[in-house]
PDB file of C-alpha atoms in Angstrom:
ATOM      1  CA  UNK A   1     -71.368 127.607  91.469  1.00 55.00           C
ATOM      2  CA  UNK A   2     -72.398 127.036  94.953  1.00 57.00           C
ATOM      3  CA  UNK A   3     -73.308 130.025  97.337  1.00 57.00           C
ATOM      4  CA  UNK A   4     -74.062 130.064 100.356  1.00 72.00           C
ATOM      5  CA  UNK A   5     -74.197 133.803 101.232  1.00 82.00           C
ATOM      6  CA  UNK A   6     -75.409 136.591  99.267  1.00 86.00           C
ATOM      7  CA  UNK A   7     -73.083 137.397  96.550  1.00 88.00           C
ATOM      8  CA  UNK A   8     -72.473 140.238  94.034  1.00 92.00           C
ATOM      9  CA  UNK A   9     -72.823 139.335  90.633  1.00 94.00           C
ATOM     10  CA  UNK A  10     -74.540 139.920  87.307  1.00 96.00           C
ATOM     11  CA  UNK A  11     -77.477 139.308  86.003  1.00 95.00           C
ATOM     12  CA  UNK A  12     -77.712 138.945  82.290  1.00 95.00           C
ATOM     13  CA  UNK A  13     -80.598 138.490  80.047  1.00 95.00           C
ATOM     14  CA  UNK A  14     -80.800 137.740  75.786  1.00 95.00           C
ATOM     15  CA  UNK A  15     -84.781 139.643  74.279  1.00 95.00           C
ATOM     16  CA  UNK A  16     -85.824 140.018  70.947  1.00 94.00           C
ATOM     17  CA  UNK A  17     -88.333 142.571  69.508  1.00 95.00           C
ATOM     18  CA  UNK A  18     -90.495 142.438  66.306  1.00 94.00           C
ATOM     19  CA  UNK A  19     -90.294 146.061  65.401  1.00 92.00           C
ATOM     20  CA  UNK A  20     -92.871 145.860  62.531  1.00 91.00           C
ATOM     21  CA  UNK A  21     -95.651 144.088  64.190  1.00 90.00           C
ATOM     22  CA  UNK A  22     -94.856 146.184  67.580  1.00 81.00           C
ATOM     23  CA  UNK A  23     -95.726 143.278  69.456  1.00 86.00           C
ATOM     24  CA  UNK A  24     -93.932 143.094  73.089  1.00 91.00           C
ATOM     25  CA  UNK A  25     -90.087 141.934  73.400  1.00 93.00           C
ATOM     26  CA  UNK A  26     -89.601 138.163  73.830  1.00 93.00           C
ATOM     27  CA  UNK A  27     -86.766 136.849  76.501  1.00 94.00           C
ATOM     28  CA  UNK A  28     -84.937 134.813  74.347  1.00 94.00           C
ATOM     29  CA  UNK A  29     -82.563 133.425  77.165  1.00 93.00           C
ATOM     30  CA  UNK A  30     -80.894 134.860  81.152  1.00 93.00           C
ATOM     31  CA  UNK A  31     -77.514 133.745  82.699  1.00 92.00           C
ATOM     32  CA  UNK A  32     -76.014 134.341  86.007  1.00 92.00           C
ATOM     33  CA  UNK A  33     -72.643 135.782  85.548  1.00 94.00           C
ATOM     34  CA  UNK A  34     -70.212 136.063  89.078  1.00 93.00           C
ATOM     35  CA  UNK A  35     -67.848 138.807  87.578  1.00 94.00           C
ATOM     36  CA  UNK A  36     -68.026 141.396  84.949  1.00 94.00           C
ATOM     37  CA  UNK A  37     -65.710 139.263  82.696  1.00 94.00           C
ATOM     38  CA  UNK A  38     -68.152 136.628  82.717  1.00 95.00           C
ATOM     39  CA  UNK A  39     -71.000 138.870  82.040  1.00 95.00           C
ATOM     40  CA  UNK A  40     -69.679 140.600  79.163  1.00 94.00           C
ATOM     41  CA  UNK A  41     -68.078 137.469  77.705  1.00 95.00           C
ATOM     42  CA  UNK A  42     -71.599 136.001  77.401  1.00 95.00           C
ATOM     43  CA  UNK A  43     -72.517 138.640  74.884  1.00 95.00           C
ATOM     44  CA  UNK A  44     -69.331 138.765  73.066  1.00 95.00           C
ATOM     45  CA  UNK A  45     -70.088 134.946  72.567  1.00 95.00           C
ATOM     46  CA  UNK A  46     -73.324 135.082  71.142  1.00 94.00           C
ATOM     47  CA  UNK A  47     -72.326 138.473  69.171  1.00 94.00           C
ATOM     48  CA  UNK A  48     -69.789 136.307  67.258  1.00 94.00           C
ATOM     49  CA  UNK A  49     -71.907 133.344  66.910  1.00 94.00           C
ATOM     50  CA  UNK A  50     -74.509 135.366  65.183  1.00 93.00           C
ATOM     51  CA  UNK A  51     -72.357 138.165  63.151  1.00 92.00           C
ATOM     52  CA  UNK A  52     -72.104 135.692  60.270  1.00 93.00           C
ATOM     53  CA  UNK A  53     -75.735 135.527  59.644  1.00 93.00           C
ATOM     54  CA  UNK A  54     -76.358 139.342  60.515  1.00 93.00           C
ATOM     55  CA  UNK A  55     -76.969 142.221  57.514  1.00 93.00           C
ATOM     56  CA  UNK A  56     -74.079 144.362  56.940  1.00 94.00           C
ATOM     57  CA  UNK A  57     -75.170 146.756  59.555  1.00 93.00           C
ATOM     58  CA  UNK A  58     -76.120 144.584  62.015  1.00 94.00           C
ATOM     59  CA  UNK A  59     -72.515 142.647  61.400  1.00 94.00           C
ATOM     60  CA  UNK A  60     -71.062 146.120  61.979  1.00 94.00           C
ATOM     61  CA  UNK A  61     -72.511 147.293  64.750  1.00 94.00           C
ATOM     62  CA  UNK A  62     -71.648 143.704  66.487  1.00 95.00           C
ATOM     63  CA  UNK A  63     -67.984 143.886  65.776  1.00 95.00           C
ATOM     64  CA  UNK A  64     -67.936 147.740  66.529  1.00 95.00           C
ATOM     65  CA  UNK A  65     -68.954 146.464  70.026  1.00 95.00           C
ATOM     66  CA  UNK A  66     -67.075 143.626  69.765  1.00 95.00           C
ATOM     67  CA  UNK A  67     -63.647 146.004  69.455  1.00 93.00           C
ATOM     68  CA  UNK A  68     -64.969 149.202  71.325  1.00 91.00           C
ATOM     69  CA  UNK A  69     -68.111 149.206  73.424  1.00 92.00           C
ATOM     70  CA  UNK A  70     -67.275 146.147  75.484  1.00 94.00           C
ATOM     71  CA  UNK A  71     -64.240 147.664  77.115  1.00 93.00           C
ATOM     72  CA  UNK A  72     -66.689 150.690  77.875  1.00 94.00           C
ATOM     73  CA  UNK A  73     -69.094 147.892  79.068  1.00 94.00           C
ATOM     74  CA  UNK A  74     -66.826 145.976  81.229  1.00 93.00           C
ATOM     75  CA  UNK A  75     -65.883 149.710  83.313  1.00 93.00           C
ATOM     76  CA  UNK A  76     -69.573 150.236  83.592  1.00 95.00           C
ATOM     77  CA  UNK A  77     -70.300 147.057  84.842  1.00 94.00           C
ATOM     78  CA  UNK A  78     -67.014 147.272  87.500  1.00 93.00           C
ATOM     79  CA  UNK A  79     -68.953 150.552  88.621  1.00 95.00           C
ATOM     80  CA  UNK A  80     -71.889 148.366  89.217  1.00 94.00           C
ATOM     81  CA  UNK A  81     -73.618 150.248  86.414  1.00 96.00           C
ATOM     82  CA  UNK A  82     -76.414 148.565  84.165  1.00 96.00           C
ATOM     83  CA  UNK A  83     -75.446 148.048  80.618  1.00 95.00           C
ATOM     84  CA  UNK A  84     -77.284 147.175  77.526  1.00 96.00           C
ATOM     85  CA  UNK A  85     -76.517 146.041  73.688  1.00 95.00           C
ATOM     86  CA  UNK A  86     -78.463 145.917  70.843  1.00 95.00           C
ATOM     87  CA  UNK A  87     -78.388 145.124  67.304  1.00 96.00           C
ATOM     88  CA  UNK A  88     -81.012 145.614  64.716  1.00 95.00           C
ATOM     89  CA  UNK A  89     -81.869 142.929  61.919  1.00 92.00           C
ATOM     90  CA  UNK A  90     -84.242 143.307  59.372  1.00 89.00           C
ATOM     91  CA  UNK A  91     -87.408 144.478  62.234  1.00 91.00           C
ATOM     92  CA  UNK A  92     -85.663 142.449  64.738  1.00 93.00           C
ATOM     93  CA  UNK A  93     -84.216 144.111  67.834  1.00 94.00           C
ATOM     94  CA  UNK A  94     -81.832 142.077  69.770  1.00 95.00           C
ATOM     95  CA  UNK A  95     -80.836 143.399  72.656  1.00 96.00           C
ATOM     96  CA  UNK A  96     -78.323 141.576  75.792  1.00 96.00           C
ATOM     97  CA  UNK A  97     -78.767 143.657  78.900  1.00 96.00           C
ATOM     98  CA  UNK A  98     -76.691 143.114  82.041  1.00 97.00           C
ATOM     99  CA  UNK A  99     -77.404 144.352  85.721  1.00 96.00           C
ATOM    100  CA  UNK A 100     -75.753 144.071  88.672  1.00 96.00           C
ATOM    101  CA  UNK A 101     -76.975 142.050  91.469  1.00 94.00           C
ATOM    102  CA  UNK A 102     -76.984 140.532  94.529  1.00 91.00           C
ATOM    103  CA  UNK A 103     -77.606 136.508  94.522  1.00 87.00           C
ATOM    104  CA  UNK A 104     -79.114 134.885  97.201  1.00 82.00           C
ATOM    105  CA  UNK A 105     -78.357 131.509  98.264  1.00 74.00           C
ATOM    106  CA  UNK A 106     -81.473 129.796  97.645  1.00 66.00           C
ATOM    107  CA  UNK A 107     -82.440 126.441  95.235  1.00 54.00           C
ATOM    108  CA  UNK A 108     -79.551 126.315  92.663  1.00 53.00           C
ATOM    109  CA  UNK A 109     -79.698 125.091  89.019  1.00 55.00           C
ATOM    110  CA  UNK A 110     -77.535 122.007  89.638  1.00 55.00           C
ATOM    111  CA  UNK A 111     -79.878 119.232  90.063  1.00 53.00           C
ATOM    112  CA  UNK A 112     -77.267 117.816  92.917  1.00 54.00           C
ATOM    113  CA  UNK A 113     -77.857 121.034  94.943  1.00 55.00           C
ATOM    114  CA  UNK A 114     -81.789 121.317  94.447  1.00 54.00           C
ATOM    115  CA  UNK A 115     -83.819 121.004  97.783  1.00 54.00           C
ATOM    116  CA  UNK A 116     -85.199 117.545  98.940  1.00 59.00           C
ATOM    117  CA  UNK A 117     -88.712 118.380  98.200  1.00 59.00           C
ATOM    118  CA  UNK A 118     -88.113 119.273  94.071  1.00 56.00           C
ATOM    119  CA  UNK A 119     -87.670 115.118  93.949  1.00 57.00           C
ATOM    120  CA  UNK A 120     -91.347 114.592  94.859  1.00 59.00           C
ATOM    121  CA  UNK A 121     -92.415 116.245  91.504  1.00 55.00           C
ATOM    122  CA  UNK A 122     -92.690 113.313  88.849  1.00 55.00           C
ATOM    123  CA  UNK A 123     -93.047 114.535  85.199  1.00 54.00           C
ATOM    124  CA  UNK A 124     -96.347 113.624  83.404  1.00 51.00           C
ATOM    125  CA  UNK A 125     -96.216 110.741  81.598  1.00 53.00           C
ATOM    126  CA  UNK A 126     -97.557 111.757  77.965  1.00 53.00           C
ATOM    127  CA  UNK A 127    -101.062 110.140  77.251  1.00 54.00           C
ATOM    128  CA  UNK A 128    -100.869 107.995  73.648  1.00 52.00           C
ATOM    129  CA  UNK A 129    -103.872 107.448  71.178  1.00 54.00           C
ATOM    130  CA  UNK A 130    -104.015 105.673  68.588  1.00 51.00           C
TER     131      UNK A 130
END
């Protein structure tokens, strides 16, 4: 999406803890979301991509947000209220968390709408030995 003026939105980010080796949580993946829909559609997503391989609690506790908490989600997120979900697998904490924002136009994703000066970077060509 092109912007060319600030813009409310929502930011959205994917991290995962190791709760046994209490080692510091991992960003796993981030999306820019443009309505609170969007936002809350990008968890739901992953949620039901990854309930098959969850424990039986984990699984629940998806789906139970899946059918209750993301209505209670999306009104939060209309009130421009952060929002976060979790689940819990075998030590591993993964938890979506969604703020609101404002976007500012600056470089964009696309590669069409990068700036001029992000072509002058040439990728290093890998060295060989044999």
């Amino acid at each position: 999406m092109l912007i060319d003026k600030p813009q409310w939105g929502y930011w959205c980010e994917c991290w995962t803890e190791n709760l046994t080796e209490g080692t510091r949580p991992v960003l796993r993946a981030s999306f820019d979301a443009y309505s609170a829909p969007q936002a809350d559609r990008w968890v739901a997503v992953a949620l039901r991509t990854i309930s098959p391989a969850l424990d039986p609690d984990a699984s629940e506790d998806a789906w139970e947000w899946l059918y209750d908490g993301r209505i209670t989600t999306r009104r939060a997120l209309v009130r421009a209220e952060a929002c976060t979900v979790s689940v819990t697998q075998t030590g591993t904490r993964i938890t979506w968390t969604i703020r609101p924002v404002i976007f500012l136009p600056l470089a964009h994703r696309q590669d069409i709408d990068l700036p001029a000066c992000a072509h002058d970077f040439k990728p290093q060509q890998p060295q060989h030995t044999d």
